[in-house]
mmCIF file of C-alpha atoms in Angstrom:
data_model
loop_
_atom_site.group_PDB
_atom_site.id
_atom_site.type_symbol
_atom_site.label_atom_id
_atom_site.label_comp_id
_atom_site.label_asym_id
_atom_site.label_seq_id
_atom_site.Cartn_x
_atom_site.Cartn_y
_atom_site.Cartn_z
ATOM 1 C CA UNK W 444 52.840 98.796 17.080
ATOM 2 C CA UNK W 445 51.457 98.043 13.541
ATOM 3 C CA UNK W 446 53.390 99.917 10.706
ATOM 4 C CA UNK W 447 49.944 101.770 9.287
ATOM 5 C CA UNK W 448 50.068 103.386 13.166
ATOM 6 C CA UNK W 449 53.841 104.081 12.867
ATOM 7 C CA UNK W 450 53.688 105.995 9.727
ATOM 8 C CA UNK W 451 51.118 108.026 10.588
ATOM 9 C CA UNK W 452 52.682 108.857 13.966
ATOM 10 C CA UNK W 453 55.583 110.510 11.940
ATOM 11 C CA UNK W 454 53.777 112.231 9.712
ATOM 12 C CA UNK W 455 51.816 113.920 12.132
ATOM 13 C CA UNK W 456 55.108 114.750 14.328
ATOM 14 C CA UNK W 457 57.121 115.940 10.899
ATOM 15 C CA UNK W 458 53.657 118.112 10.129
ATOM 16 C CA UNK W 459 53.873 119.883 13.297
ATOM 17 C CA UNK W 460 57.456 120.356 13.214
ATOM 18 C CA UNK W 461 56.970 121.787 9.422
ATOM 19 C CA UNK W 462 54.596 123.956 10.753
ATOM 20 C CA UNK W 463 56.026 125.287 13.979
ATOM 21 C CA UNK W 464 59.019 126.633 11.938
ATOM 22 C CA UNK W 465 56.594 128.024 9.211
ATOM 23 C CA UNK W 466 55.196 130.216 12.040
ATOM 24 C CA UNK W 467 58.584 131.958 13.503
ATOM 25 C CA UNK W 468 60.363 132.234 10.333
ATOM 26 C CA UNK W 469 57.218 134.061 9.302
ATOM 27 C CA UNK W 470 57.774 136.354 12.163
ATOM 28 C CA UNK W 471 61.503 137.418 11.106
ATOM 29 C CA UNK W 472 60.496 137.907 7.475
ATOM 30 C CA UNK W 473 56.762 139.021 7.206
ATOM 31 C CA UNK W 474 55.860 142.722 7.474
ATOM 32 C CA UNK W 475 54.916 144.262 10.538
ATOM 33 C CA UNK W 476 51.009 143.967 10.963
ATOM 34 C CA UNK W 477 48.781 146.874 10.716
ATOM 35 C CA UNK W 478 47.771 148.467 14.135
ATOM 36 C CA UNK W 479 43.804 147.355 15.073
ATOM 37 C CA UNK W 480 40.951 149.813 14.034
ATOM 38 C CA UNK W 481 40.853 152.616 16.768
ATOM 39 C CA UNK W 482 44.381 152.186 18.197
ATOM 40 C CA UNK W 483 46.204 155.641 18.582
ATOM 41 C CA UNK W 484 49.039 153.605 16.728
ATOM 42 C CA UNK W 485 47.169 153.087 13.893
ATOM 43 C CA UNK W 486 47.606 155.614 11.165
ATOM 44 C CA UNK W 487 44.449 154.129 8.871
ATOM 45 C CA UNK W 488 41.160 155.868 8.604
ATOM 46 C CA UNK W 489 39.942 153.929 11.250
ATOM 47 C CA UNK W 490 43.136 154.363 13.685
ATOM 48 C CA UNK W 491 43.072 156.635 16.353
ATOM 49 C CA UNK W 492 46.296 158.365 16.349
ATOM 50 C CA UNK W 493 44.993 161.832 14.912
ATOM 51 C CA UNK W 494 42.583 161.746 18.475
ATOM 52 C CA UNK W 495 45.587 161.995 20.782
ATOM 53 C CA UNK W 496 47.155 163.981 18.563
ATOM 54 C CA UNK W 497 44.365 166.406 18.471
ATOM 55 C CA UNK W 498 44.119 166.222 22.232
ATOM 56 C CA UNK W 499 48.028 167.032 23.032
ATOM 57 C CA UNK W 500 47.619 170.167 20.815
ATOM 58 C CA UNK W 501 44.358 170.943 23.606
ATOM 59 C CA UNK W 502 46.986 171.050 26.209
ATOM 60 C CA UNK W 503 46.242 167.622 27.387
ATOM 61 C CA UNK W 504 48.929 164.969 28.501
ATOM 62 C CA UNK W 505 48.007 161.604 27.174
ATOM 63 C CA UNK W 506 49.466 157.959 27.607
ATOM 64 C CA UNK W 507 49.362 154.598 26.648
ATOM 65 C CA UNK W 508 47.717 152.380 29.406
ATOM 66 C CA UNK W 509 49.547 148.563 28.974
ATOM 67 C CA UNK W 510 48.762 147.227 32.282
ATOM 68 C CA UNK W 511 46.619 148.134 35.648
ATOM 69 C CA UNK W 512 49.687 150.087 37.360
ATOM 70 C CA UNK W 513 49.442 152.214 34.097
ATOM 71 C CA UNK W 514 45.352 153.022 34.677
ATOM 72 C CA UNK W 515 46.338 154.752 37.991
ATOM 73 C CA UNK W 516 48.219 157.477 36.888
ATOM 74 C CA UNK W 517 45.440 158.853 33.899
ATOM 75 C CA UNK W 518 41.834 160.797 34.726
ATOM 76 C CA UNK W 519 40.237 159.803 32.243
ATOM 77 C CA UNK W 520 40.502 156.411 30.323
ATOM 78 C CA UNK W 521 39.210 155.496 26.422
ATOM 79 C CA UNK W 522 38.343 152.214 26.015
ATOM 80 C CA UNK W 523 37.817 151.850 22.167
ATOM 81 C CA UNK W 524 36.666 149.301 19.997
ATOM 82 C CA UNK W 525 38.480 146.513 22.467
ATOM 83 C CA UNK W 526 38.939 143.320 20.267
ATOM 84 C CA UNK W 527 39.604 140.972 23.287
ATOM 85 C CA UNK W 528 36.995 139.737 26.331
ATOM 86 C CA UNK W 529 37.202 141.941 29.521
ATOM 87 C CA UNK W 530 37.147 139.115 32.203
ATOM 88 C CA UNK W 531 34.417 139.864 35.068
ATOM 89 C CA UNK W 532 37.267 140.513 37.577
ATOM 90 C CA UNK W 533 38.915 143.068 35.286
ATOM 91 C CA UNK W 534 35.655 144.646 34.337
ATOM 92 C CA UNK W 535 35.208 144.836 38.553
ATOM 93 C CA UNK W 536 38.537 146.159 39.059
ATOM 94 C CA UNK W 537 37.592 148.839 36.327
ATOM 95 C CA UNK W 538 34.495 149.629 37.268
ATOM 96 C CA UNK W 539 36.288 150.633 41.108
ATOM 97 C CA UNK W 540 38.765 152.698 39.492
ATOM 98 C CA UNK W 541 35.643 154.962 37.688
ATOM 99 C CA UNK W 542 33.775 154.731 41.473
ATOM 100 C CA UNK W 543 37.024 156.274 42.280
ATOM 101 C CA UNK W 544 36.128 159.863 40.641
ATOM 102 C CA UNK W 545 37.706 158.941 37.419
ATOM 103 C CA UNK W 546 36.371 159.276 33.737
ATOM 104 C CA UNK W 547 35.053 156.251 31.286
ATOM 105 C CA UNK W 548 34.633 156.628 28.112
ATOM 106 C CA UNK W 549 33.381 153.334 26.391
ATOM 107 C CA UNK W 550 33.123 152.430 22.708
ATOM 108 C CA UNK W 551 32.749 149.371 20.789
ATOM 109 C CA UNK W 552 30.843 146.512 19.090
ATOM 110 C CA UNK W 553 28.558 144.714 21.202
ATOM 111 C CA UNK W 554 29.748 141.597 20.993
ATOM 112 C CA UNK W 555 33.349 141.984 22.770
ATOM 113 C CA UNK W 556 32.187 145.516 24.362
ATOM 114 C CA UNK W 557 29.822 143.974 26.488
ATOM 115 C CA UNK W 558 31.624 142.033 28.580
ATOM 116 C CA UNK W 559 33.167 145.345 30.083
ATOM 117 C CA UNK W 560 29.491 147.016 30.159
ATOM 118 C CA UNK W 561 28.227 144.041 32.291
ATOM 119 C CA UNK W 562 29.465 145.646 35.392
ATOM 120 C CA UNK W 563 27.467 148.896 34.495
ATOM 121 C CA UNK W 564 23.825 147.035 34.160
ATOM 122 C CA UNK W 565 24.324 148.530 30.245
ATOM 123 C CA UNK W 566 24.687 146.521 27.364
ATOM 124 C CA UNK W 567 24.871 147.576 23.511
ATOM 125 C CA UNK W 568 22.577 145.795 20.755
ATOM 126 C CA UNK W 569 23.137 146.276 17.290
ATOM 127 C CA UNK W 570 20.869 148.879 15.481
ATOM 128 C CA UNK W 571 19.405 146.880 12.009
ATOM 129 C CA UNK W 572 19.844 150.641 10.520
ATOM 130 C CA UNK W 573 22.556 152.763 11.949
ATOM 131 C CA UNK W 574 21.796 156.849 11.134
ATOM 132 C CA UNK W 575 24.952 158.433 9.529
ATOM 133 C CA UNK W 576 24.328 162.132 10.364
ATOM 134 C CA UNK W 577 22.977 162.509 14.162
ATOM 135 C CA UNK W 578 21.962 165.494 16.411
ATOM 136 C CA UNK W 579 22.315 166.248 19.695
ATOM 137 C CA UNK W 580 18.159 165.648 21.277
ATOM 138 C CA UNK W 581 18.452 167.689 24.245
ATOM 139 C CA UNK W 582 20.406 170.725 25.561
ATOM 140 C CA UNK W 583 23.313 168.523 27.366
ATOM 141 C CA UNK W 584 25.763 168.932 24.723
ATOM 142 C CA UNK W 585 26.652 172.426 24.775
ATOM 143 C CA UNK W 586 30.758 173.212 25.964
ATOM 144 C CA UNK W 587 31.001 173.677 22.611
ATOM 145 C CA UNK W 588 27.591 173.467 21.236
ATOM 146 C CA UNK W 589 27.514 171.848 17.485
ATOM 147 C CA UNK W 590 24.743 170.601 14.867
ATOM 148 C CA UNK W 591 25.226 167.480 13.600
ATOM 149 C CA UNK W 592 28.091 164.946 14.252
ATOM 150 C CA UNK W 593 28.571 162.086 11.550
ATOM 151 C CA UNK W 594 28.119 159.389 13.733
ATOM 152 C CA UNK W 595 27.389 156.388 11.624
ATOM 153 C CA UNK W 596 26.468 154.644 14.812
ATOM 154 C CA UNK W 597 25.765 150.595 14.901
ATOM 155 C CA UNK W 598 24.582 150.161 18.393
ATOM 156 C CA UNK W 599 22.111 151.259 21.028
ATOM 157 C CA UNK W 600 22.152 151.724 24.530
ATOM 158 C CA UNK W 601 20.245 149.451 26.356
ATOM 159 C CA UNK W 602 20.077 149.697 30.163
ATOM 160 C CA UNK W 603 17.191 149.458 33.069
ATOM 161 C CA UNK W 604 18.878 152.022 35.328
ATOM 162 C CA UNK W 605 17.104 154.994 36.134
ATOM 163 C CA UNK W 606 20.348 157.425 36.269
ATOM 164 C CA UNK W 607 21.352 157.353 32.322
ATOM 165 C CA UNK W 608 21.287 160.546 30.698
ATOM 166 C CA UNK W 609 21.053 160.074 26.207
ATOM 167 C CA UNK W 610 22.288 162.663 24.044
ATOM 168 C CA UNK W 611 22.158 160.749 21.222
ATOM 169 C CA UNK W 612 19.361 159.092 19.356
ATOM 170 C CA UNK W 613 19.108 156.974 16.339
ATOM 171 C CA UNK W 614 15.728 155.859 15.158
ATOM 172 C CA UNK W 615 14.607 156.691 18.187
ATOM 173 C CA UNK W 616 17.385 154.438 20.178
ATOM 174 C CA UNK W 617 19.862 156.135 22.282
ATOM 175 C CA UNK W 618 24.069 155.897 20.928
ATOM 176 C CA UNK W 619 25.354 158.028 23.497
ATOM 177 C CA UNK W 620 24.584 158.131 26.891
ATOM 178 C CA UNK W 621 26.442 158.648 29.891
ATOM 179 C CA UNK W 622 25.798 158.205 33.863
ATOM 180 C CA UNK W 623 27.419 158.404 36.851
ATOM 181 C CA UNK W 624 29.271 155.602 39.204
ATOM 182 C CA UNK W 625 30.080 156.071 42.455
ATOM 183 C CA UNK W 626 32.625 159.914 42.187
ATOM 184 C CA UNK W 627 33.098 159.082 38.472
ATOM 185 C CA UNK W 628 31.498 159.197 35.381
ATOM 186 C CA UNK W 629 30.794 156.678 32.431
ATOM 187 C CA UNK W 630 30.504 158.268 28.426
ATOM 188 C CA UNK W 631 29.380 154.609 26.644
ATOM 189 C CA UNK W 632 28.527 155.263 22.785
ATOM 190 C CA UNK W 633 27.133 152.686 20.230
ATOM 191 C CA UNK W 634 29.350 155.375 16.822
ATOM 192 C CA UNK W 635 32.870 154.747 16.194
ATOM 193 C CA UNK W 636 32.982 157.076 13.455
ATOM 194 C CA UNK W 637 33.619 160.321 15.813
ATOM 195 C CA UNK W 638 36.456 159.116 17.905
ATOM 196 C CA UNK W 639 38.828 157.874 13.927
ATOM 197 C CA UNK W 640 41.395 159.606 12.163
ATOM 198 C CA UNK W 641 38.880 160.173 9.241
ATOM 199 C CA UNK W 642 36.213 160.827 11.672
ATOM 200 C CA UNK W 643 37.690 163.584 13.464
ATOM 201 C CA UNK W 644 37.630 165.533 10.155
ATOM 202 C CA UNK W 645 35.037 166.737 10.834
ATOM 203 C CA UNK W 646 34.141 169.627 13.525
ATOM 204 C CA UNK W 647 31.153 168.198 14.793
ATOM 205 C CA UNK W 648 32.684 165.022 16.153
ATOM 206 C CA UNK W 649 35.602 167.485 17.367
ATOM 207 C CA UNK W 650 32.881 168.799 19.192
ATOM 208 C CA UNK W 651 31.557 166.375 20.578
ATOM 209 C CA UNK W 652 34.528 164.640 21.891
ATOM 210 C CA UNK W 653 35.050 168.249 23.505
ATOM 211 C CA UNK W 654 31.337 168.084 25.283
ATOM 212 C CA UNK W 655 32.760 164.212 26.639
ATOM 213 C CA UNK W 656 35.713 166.226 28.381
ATOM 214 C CA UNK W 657 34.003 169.556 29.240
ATOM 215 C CA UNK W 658 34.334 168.745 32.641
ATOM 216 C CA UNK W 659 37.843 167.488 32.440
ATOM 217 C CA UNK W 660 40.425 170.296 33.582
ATOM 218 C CA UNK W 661 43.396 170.716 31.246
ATOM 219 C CA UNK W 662 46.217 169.542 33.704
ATOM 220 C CA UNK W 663 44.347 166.055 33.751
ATOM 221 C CA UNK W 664 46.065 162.960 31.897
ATOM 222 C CA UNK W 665 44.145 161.043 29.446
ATOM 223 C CA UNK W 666 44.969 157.674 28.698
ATOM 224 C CA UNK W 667 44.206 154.464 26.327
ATOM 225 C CA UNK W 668 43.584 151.384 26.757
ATOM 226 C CA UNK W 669 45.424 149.889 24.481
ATOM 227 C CA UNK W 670 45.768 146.790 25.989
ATOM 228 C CA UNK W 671 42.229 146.457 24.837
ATOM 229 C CA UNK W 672 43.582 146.106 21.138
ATOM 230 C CA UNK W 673 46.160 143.358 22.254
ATOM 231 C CA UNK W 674 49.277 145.536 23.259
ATOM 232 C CA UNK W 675 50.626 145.691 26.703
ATOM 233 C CA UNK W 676 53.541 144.776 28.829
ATOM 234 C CA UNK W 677 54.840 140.662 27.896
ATOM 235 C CA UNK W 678 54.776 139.902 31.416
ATOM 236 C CA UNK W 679 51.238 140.864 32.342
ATOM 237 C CA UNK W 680 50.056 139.220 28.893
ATOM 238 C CA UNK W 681 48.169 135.780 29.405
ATOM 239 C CA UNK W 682 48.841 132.254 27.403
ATOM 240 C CA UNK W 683 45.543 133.355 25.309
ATOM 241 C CA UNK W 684 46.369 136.571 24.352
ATOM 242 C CA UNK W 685 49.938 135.317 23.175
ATOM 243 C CA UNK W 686 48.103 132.405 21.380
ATOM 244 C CA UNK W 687 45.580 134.326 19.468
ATOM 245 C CA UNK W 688 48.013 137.159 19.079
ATOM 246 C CA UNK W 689 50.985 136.434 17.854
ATOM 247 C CA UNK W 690 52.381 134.402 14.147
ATOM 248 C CA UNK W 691 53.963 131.688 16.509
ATOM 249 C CA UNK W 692 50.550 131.308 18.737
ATOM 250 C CA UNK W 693 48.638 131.044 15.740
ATOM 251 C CA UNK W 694 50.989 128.354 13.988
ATOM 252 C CA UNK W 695 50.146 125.795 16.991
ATOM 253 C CA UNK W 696 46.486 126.555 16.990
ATOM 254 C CA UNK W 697 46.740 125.637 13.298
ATOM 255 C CA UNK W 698 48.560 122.697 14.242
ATOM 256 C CA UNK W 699 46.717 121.723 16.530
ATOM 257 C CA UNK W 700 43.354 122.384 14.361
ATOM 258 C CA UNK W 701 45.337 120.254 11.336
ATOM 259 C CA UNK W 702 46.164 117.308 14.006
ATOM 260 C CA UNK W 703 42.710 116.949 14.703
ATOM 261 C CA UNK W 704 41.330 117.240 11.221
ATOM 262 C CA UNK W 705 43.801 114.441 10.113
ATOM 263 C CA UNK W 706 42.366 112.590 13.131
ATOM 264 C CA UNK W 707 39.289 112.018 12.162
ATOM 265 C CA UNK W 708 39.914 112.057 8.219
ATOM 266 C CA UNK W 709 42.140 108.608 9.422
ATOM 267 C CA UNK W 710 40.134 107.628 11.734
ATOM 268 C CA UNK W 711 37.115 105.054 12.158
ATOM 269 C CA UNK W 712 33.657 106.451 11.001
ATOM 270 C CA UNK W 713 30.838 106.571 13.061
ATOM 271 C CA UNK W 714 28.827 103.605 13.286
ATOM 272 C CA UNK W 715 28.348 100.160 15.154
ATOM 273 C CA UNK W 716 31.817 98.411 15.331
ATOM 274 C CA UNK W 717 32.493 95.128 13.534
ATOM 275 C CA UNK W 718 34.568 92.989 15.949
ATOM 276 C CA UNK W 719 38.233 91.112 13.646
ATOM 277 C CA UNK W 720 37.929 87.511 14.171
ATOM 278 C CA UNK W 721 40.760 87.353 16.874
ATOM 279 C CA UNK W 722 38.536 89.214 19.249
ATOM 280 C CA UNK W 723 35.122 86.976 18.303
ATOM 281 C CA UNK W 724 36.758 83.754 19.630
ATOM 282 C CA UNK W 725 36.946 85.741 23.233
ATOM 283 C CA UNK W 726 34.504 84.626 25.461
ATOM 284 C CA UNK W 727 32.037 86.719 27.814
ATOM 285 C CA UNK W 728 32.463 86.614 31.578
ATOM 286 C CA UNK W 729 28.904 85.297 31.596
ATOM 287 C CA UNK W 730 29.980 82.151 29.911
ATOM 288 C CA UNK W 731 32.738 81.494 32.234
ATOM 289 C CA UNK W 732 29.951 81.746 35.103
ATOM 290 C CA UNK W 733 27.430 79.308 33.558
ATOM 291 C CA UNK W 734 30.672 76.856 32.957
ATOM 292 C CA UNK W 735 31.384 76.895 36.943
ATOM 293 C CA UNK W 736 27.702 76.125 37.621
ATOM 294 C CA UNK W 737 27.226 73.499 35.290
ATOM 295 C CA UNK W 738 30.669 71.911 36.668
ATOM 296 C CA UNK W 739 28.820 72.395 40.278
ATOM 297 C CA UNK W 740 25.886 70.577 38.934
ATOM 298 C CA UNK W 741 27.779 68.114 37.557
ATOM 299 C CA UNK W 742 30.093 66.988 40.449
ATOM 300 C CA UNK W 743 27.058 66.154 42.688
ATOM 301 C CA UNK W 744 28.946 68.654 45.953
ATOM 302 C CA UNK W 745 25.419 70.167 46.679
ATOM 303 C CA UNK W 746 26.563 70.534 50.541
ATOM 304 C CA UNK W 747 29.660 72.222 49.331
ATOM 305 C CA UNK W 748 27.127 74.738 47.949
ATOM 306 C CA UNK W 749 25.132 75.244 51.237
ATOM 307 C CA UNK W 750 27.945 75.860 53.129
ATOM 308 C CA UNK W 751 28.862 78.687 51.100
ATOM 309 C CA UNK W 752 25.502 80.345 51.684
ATOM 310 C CA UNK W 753 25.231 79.508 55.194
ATOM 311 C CA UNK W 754 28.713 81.337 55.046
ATOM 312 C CA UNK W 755 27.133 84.038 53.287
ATOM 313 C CA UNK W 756 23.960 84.603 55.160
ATOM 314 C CA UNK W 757 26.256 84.481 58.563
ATOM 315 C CA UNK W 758 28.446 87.061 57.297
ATOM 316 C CA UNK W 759 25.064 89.502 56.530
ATOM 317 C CA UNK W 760 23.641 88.368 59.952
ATOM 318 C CA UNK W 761 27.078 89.732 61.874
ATOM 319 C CA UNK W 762 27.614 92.920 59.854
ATOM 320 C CA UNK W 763 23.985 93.601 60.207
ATOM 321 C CA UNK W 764 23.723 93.520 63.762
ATOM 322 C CA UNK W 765 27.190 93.441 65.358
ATOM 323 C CA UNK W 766 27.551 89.852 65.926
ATOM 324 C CA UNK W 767 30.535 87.238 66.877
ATOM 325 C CA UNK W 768 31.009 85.629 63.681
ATOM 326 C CA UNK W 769 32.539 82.325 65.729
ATOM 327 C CA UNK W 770 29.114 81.728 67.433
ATOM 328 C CA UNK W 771 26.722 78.656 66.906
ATOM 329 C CA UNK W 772 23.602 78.590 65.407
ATOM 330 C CA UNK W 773 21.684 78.408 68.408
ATOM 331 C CA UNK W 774 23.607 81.409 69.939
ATOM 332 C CA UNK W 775 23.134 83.263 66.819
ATOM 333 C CA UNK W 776 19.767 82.930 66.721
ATOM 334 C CA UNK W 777 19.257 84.143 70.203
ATOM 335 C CA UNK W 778 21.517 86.929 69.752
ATOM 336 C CA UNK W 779 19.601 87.807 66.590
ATOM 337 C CA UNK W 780 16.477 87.573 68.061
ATOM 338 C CA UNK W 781 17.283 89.839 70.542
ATOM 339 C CA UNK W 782 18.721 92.386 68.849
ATOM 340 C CA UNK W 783 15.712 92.854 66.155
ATOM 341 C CA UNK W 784 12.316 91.039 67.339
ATOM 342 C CA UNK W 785 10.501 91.009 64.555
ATOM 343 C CA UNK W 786 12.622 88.036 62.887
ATOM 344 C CA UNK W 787 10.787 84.663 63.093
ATOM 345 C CA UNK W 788 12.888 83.185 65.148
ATOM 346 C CA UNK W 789 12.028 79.780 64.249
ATOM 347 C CA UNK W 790 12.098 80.265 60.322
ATOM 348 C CA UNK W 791 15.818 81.067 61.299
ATOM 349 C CA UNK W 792 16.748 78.493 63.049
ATOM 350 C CA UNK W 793 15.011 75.841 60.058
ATOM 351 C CA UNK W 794 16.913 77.983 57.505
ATOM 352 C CA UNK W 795 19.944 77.415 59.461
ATOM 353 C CA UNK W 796 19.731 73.655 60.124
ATOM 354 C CA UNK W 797 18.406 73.335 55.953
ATOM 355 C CA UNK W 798 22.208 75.137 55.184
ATOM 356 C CA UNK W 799 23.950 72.551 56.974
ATOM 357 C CA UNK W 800 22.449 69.385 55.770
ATOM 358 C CA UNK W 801 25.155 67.565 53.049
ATOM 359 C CA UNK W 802 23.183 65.376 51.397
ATOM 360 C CA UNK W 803 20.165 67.065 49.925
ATOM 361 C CA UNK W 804 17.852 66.953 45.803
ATOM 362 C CA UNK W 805 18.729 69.409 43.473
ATOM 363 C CA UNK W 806 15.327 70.672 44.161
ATOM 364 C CA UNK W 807 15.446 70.908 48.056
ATOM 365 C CA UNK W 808 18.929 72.685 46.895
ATOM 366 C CA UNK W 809 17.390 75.306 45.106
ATOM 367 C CA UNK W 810 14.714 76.096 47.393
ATOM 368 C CA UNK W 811 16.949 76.854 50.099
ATOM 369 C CA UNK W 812 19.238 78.914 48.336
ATOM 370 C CA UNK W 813 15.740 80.617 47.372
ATOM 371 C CA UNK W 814 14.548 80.964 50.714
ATOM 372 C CA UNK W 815 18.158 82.365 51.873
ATOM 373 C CA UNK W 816 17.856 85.096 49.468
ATOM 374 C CA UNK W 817 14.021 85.676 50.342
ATOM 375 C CA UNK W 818 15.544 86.134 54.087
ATOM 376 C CA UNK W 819 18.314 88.494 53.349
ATOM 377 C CA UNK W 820 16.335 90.692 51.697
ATOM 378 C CA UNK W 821 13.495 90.661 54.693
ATOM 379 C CA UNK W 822 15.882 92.299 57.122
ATOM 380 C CA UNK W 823 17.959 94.729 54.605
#
């Protein structure tokens, strides 16, 4: 091992060492992190706290859902602003527990939003100019009816399915829509605004949030998601959610990013390799094979040579039709013959005799060898 590769070998290993203790001491001494935008444990504008809040002074009960065994026990279930990827199965799994006669209630930025939407035929795009004071554009939002609602929406609703009801339009695009699935009920809406702390503020997004649970009796429990926004129990939590999640999980992705930078800062640049001298004086295997044939040629042992194709083309004759490798060439002509007509029998037999001849030209050498290969290919 050369001492350029040794050095760098410890640097990189005292790097990632520096690193990996950067990350947990940073968990013991730096403040804990703000709660994501719409999480009811987030007191910011943005936070949702003020929403359950308002709905335990309604008379509802409401709970934190952390894991699937949690989504059982609530009616109805807010999925806001998720900032991790539903997988397909989850989004299935979901989508049964709505079919169930349960309540959805879906909002979110397209990007990350949509891959719980997928199992609805419904995805959001975003709007290029999002209207900040919306209201309702039919009759369907009346338990309480209300005016306007800021909505500051930043999606629309798009969906082929005949069964979606709007309430909402922007610019002529529809922000909040709901349908049914299966005994349940899906609420999916491209404005955050309503469902914040500063957002519920004001009445008409009170309102409305009271027109998405008109239906909803007062003993029901309403739950969030909140695993959605990176919480839940440790031991349902996945390697990439730990990873992405946490100070120590992001001090080995930086390590790991850092390792790979240094890589190819050290490393060789692209281009066509210039071989060191040492490997130069190497020579190819095709030289080694013209050295053995010009030795052959040399030594005069042209026989030698026939009798390794006559091995060769008896070998091919056996395997190809289930032959007794021990017989003689008369035999194995016959047996030839009689296994596949249409070879000349007598251009096999000449080729046969030509193989075992010892003392033949260079020439006649060359044309046999020719006329062996010319054969083996005839009956491949």
């Amino acid at each position: 091992m050369s001492k350029h590769l040794t050095a760098d070998i410890k640097i990189l290993i005292a790097s990632a060492a520096i690193l990996v203790m950067l990350a947990i001491i940073s968990v013991f001494i730096a403040p804990t992190p703000d709660a994501p935008d719409l999480s009811i444990r987030s007191v910011n504008p943005n936070g949702a706290m003020a929403l359950e809040l308002w709905l335990r002074r309604n008379g509802y009960e409401v709970q934190e859902v952390l894991s699937p065994q949690d989504r059982e026990a609530v009616d109805v279930l807010f999925v806001l602003h998720p900032i991790i990827f539903y997988t397909e199965e989850e989004a299935q799994r979901l989508a049964a527990w709505v079919q169930d006669g349960h309540t959805l209630i879906i909002a979110g930025m397209p990007f990350l939003t949509n891959t719980l939407l997928n199992a609805y035929d419904v995805r959001l795009d975003f709007l290029p100019t999002g209207g900040e004071t919306l209201s309702p554009s039919a009759p369907t939002l009346l338990s309480p009816p209300f005016d306007t609602v800021q909505a500051e929406a930043i999606a629309s609703i798009q969906t082929e399915r005949a069964d979606v009801v709007p309430h909402l339009f922007s610019a002529d695009q529809p922000v909040l829509v709901s349908f049914p699935e299966g005994w349940g009920r899906v609420w999916v809406s491209g404005a955050l605004r309503p469902f914040t702390n500063r957002g519920l503020r004001d009445s008409g997004s009170a309102r409305l949030i009271a027109n998405l649970l008109s239906g909803i009796p007062e003993t029901a429990v309403i739950g969030f998601d909140e695993t959605a926004h990176g919480y839940g129990d440790p031991s349902q939590s996945s390697l990439t959610a730990w990873l992405v999640g946490t100070a120590p999980g992001w001090g080995i992705i930086l390590t790991f990013a850092l390792t790979l930078v240094y890589l190819a800062l050290r490393g060789r640049r692209f281009g066509r390799p210039v071989p060191v001298p040492s490997e130069q004086l190497r020579r190819e295997s095709v030289e080694y094979i013209q050295a053995i044939g010009t030795l052959f040629r040399r030594s005069g042992q042209r026989g030698e040579i026939l009798k390794h194709y006559e091995g060769q083309l008896r070998r091919r004759l056996c395997e190809r039709y289930t032959l007794d490798p021990q017989l003689n060439a008369v035999e194995l002509v016959k047996a030839v013959v009689y296994k596949d007509p249409t070879v000349d029998e007598a251009a096999l037999r000449l080729l046969l005799r030509r193989l075992n001849q010892r003392d033949v030209s260079e020439a006649d050498l060359v044309k046999t060898i020719t006329d062996v290969d010319h054969f083996l290919r005839s009956i491949a």
